[in-house]
mmCIF file of C-alpha atoms and ligand atoms in Angstrom:
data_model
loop_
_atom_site.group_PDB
_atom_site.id
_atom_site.type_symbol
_atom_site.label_atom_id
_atom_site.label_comp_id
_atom_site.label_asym_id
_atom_site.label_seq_id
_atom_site.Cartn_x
_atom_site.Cartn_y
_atom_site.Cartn_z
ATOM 1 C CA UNK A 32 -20.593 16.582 46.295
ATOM 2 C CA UNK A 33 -18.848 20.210 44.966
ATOM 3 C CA UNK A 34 -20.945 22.446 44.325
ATOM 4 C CA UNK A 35 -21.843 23.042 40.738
ATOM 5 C CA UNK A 36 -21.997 27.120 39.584
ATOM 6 C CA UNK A 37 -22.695 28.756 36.217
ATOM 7 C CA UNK A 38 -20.372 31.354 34.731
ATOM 8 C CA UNK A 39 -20.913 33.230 31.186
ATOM 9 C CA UNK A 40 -22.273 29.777 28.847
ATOM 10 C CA UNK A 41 -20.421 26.753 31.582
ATOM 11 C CA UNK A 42 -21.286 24.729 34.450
ATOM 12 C CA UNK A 43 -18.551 24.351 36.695
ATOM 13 C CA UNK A 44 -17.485 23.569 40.184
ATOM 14 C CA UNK A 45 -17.853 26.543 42.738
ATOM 15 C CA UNK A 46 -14.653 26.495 43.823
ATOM 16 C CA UNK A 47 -13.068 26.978 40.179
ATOM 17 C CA UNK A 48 -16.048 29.624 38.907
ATOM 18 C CA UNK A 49 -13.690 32.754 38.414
ATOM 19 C CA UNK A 50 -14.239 36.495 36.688
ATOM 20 C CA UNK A 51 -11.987 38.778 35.658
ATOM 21 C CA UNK A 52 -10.703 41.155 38.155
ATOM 22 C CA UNK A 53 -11.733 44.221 35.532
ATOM 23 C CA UNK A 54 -15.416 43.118 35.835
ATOM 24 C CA UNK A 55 -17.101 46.305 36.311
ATOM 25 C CA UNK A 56 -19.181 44.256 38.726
ATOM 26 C CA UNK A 57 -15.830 43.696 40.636
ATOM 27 C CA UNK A 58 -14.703 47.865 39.849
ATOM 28 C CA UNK A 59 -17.937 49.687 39.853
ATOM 29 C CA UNK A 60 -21.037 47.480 41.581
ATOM 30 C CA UNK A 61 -22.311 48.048 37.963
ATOM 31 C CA UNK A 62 -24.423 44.969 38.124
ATOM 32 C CA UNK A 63 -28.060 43.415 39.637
ATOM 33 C CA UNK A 64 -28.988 40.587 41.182
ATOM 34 C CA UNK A 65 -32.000 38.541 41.795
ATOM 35 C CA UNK A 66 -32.406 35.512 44.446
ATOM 36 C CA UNK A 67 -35.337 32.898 44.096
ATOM 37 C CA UNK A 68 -35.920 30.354 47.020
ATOM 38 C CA UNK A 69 -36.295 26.925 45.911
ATOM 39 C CA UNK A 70 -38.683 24.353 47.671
ATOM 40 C CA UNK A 71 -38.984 20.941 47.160
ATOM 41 C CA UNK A 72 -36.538 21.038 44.507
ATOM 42 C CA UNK A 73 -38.435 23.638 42.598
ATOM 43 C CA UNK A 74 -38.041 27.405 42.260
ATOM 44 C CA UNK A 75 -40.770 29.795 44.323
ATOM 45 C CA UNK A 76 -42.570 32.708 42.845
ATOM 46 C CA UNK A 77 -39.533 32.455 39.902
ATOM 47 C CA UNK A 78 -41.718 34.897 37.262
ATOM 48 C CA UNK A 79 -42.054 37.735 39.872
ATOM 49 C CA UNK A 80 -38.089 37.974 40.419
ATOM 50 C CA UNK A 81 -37.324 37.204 36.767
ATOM 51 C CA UNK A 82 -39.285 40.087 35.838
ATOM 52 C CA UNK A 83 -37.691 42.367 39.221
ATOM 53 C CA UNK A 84 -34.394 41.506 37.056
ATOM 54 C CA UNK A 85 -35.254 42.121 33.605
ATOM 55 C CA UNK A 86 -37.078 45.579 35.296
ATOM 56 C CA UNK A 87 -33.624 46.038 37.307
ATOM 57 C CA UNK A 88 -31.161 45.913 33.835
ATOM 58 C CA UNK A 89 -33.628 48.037 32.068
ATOM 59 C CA UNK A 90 -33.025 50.564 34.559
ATOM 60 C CA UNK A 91 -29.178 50.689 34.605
ATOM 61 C CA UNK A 92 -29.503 50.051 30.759
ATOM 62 C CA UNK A 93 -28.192 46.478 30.824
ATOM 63 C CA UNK A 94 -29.194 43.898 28.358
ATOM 64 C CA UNK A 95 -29.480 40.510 29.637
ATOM 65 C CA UNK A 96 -26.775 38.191 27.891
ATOM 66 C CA UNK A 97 -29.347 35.499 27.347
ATOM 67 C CA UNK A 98 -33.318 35.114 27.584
ATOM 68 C CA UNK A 99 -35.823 34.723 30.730
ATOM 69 C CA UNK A 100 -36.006 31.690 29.205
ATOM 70 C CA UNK A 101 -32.800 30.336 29.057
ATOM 71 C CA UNK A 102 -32.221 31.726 32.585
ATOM 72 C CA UNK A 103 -34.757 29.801 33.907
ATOM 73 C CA UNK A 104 -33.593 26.571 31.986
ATOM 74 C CA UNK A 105 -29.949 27.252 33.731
ATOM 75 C CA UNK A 106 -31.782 27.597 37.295
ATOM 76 C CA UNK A 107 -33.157 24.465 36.944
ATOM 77 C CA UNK A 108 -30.079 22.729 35.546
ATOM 78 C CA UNK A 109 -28.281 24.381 38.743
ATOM 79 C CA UNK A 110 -31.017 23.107 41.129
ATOM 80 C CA UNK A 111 -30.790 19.371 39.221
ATOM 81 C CA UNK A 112 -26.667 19.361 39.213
ATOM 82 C CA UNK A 113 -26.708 20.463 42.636
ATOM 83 C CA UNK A 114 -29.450 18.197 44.124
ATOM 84 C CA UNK A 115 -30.891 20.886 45.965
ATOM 85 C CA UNK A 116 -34.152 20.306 47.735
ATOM 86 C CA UNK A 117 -34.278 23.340 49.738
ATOM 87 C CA UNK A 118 -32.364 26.758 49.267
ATOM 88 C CA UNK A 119 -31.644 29.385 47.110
ATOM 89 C CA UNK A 120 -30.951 30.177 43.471
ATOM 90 C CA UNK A 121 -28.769 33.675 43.324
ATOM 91 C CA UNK A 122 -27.972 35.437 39.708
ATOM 92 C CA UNK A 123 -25.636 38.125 38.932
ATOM 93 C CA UNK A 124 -25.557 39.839 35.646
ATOM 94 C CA UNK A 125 -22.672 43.033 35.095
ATOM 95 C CA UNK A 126 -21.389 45.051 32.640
ATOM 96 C CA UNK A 127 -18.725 42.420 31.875
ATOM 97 C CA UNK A 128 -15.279 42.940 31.782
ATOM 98 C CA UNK A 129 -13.513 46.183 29.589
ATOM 99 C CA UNK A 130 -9.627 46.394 29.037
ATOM 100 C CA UNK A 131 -9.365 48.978 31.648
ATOM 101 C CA UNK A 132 -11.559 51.076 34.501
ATOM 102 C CA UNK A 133 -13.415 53.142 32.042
ATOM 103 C CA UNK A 134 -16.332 54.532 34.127
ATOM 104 C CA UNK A 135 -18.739 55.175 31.123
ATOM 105 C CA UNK A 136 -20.118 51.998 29.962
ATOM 106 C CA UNK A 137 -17.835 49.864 27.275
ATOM 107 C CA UNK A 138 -18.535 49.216 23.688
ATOM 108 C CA UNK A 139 -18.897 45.662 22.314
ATOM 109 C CA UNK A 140 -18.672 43.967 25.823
ATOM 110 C CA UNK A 141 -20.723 41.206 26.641
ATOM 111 C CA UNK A 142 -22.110 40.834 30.227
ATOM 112 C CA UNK A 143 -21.184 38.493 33.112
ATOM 113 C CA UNK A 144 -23.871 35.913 34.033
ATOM 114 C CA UNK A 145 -22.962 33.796 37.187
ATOM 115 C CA UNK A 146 -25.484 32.109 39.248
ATOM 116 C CA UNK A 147 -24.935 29.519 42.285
ATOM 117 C CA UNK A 148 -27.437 27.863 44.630
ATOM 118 C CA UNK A 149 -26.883 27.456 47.968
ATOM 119 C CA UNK A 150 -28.753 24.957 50.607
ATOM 120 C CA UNK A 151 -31.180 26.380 53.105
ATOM 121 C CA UNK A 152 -34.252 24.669 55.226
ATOM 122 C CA UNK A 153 -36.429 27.747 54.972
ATOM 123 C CA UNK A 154 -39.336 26.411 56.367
ATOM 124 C CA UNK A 155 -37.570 24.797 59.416
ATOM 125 C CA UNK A 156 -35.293 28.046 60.286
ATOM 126 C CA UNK A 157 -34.789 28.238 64.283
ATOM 127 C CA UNK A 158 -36.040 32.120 63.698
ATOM 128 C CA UNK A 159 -39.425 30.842 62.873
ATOM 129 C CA UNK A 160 -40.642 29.916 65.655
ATOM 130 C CA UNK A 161 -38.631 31.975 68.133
ATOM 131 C CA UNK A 162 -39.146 34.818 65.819
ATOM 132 C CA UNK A 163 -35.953 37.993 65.818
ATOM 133 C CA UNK A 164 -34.586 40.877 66.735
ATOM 134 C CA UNK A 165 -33.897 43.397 64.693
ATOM 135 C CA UNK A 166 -31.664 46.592 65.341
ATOM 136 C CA UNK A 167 -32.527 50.391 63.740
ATOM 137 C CA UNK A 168 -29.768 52.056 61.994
ATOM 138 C CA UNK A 169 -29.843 54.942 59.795
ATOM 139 C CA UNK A 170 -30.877 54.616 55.630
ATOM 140 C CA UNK A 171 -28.025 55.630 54.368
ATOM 141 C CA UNK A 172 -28.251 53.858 50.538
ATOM 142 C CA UNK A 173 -28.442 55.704 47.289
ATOM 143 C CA UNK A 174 -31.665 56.997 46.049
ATOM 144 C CA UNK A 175 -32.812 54.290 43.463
ATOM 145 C CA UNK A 176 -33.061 51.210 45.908
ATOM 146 C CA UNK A 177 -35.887 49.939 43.531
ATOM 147 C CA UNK A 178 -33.067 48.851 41.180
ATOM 148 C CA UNK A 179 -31.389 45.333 42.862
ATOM 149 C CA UNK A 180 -28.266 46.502 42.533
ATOM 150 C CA UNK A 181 -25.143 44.523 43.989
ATOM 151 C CA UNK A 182 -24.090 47.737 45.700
ATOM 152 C CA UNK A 183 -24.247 46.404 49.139
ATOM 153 C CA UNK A 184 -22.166 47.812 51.082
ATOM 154 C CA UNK A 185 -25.150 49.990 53.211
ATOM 155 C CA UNK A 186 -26.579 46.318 53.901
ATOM 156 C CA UNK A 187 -23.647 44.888 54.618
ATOM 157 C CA UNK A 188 -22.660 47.402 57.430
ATOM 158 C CA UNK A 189 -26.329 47.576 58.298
ATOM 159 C CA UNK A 190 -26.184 44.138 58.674
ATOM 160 C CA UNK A 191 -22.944 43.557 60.606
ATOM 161 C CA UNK A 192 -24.130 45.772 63.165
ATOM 162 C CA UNK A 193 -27.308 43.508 63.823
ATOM 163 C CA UNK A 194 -25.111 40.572 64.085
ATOM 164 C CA UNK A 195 -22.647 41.939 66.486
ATOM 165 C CA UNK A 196 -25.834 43.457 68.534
ATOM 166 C CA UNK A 197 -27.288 39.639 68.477
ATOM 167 C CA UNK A 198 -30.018 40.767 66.036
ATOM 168 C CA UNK A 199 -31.459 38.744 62.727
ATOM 169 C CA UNK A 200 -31.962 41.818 60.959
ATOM 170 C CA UNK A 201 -31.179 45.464 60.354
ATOM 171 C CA UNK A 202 -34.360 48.172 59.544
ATOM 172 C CA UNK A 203 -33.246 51.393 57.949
ATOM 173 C CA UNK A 204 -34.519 54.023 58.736
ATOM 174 C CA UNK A 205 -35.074 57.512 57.044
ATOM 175 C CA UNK A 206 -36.955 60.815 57.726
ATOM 176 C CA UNK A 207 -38.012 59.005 60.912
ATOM 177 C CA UNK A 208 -39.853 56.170 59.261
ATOM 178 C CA UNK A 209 -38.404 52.220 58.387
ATOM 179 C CA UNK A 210 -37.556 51.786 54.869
ATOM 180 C CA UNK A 211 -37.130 48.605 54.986
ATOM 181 C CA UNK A 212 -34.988 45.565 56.384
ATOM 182 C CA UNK A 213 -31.216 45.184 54.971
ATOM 183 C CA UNK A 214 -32.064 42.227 52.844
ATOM 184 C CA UNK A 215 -36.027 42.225 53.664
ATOM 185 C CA UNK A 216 -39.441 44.096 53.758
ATOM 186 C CA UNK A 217 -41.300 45.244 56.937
ATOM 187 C CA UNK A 218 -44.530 45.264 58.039
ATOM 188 C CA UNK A 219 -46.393 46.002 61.174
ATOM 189 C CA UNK A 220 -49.765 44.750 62.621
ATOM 190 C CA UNK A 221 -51.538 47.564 64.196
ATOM 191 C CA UNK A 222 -53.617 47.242 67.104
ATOM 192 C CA UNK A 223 -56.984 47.393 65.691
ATOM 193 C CA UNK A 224 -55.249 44.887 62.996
ATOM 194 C CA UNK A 225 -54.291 46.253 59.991
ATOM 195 C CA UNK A 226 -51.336 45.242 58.375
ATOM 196 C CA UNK A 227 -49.113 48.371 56.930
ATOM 197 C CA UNK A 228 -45.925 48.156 55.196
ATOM 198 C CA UNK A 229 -44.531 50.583 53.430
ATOM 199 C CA UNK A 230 -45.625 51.527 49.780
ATOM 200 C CA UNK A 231 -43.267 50.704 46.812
ATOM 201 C CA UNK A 232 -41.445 54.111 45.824
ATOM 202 C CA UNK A 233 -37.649 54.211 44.656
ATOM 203 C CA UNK A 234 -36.998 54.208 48.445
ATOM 204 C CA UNK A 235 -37.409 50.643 48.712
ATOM 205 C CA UNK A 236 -36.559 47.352 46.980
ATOM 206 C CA UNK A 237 -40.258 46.187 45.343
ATOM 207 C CA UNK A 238 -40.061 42.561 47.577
ATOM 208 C CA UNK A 239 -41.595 39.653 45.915
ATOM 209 C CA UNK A 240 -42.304 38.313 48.819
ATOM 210 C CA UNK A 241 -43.687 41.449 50.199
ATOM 211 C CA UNK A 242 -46.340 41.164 46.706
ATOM 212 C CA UNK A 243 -47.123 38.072 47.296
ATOM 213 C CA UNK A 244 -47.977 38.079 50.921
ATOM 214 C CA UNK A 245 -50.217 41.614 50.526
ATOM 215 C CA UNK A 246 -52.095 40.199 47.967
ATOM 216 C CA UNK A 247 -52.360 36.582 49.769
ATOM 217 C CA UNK A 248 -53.995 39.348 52.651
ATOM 218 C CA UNK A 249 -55.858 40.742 50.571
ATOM 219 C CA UNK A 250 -57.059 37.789 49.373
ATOM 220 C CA UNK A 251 -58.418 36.952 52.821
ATOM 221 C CA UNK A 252 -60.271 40.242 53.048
ATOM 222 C CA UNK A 253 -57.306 41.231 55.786
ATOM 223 C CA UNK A 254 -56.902 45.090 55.809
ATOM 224 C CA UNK A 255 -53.738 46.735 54.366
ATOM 225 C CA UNK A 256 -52.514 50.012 54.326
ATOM 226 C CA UNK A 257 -48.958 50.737 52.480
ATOM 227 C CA UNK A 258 -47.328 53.518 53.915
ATOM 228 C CA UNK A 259 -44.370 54.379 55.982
ATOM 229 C CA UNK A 260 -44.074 53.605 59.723
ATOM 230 C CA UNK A 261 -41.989 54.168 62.330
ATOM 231 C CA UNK A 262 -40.183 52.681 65.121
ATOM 232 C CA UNK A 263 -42.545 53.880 67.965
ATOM 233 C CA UNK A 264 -45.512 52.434 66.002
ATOM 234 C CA UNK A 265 -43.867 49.283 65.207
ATOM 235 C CA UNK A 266 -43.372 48.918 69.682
ATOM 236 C CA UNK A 267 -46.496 49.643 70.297
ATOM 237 C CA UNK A 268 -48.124 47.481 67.392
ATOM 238 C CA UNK A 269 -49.696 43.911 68.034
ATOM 239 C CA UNK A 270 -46.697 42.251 66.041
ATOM 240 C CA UNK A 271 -44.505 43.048 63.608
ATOM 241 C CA UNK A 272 -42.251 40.535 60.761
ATOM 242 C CA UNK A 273 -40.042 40.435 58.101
ATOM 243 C CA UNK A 274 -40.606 38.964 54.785
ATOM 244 C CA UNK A 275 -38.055 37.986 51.722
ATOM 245 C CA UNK A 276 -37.280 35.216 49.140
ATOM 246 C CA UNK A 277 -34.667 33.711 51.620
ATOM 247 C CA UNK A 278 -36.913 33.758 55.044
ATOM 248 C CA UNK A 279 -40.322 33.622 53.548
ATOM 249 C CA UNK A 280 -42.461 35.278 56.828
ATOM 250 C CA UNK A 281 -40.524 36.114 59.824
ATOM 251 C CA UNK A 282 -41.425 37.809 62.980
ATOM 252 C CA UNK A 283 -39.770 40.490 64.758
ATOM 253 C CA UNK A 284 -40.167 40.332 68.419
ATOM 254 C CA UNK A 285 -37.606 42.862 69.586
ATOM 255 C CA UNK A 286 -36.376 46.300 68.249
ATOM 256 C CA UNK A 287 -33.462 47.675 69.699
ATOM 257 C CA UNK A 288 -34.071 45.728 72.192
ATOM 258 C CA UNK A 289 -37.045 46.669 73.467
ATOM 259 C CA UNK A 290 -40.298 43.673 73.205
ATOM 260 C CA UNK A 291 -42.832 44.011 70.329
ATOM 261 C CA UNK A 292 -45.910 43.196 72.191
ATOM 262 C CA UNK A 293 -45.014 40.266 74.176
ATOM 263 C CA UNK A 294 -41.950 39.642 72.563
ATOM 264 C CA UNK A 295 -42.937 36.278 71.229
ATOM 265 C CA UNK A 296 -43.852 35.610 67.404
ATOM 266 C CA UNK A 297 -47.655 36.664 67.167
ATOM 267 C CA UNK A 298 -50.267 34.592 65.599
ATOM 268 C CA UNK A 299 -50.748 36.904 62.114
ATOM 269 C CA UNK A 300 -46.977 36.583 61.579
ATOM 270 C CA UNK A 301 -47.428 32.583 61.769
ATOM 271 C CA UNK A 302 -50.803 32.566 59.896
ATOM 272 C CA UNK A 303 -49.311 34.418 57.072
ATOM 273 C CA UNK A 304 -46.165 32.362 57.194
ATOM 274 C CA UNK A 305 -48.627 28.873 56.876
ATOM 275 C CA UNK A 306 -50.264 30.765 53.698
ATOM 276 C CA UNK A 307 -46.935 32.386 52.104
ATOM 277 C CA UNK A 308 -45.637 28.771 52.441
ATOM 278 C CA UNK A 309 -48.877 26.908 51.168
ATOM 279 C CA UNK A 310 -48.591 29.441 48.161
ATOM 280 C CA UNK A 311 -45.271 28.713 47.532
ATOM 281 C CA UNK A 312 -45.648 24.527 47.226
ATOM 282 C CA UNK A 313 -48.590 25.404 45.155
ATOM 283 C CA UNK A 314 -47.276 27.366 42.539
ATOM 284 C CA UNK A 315 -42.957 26.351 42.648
ATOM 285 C CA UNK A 316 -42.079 25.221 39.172
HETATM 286 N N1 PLP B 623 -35.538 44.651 50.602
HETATM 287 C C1 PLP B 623 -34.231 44.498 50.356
HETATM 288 C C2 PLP B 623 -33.319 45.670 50.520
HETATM 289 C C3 PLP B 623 -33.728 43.251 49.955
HETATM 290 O O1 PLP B 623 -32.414 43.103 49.704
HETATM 291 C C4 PLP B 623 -34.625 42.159 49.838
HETATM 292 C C5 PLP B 623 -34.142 40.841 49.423
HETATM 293 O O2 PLP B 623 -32.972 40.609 49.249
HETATM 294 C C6 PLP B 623 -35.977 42.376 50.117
HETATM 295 C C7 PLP B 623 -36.409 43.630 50.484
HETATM 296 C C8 PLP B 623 -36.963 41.253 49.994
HETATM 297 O O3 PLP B 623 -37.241 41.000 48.653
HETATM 298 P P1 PLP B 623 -37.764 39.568 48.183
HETATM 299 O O4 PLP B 623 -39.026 39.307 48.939
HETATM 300 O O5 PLP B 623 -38.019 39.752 46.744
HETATM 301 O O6 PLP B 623 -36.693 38.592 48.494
#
């Protein structure tokens, strides 16, 4: 079956979805970006990136070209057309396309709106159960990495490093302390079994995941602390893992190499990984 996308009002296949070349998302990165896992055909913890997104726009001034609603009408209309049962829903909204490479923003032009799915088993990733590695490379993004912007390119060389050093994921790291992962939170389990990650500040994408999983914690009367780490107390915690829309909860059992506790996924990473996932069949839609 081709793969069914949606671009500005029409469903069409992937392969023929096309913008102009003067979309400013195309010229300037002037655009955002949300991704929603889907489980079991339906979409996980959709509210909390729908309202990252309309948060996101309102900070680079960026109306929306249709409703929350209808976006969430379109997901599902993706998910049905494209029979997907386990994966991810991605939407892009820019500035649209102007006559020409003005940088201030245009007048009268309506936004782009694409969005795609593609398939992925989530909960029966390899990296789950063998848990990662991740490599440390230095933060060297804009200042407002609250706003999911599709200005990538950090990530993307962050990234790319990781995979050529064999590693699942990138952490960034700035004024000696982990930021975050390239496309994922981080969090640490100390050794008298606290759980830290970082606190939300403009120096770090707000994770949905991250939200959820903190207050699923909490929930369980398990301590948490937000505030910066670093790397040496990440190696000398009692685990350490990853969490994000498109991996859920993932443990990190090497950094740079070198073995977070016994390098082998640790049982908080997989007992928050049973309850992120339990959430998420609970409350898809
Ligand atoms: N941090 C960054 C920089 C990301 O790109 C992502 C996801 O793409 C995350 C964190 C995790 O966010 P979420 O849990 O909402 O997927």
């Amino acid at each position: 079956m081709d793969p069914i996308a949606y671009v500005n009002g029409s469903f069409v296949p992937l392969a023929e979805a096309k913008v102009s070349i003067l979309d400013r998302g195309f010229l300037f990165a002037d655009g955002i970006y949300e991704v929603s896992a889907v489980l079991d055909g339906k979409l996980v913890d959709n509210a909390s990136h729908l309202a990252r997104l309309e948060r996101s726009v309102g900070e680079i001034s960026l109306a929306l070209p249709e409703t929350l609603s209808r976006i969430v009408e379109i997901q599902r209309e993706l998910i049905a057309r494209n029979q997907l049962v386990s994966g991810l829903v991605y939407i892009e909204v820019t500035r649209g396309a102007d006559v020409g490479r003005d940088f201030a923003f245009p007048k009268g032009v309506k936004p782009t709106l694409v969005m795609f799915t593609s398939v992925k088993d989530i909960i029966n990733a390899p990296s789950a159960s063998t848990g990662i590695g991740v490599i440390t490379v230095p933060d060297i993004r804009w200042a407002r990495r609250d706003i999911k912007s599709v200005a990538l390119l950090a990530q993307v060389l962050a990234k790319q490093a990781a995979a050529e050093a064999g590693a699942g994921e990138a952490w960034m790291i700035e004024d000696g302390k982990v930021t975050e992962g390239g496309s994922s939170s981080a969090f640490i389990l100390t050794q008298d079994d606290v759980l830290i990650t970082r606190q939300n500040s403009s120096a770090i994408l707000p994770g949905c995941t991250r939200k959820a999983v903190v207050a699923l914690a909490e929930e369980r009367q398990l301590r948490v602390e937000e505030r910066p780490f670093t790397v040496e107390e990440a190696l000398a915690a009692k685990e350490a893992f990853i969490t994000s829309a498109s991996s859920f909860v993932q443990a990190v059992v090497a950094i740079d190499g070198k073995s977070v506790a016994n390098g082998r996924p640790g049982p908080m990473a997989a007992r928050l990984r049973e309850i992120y996932i339990e959430f998420a069949r609970a409350t898809a839609q």
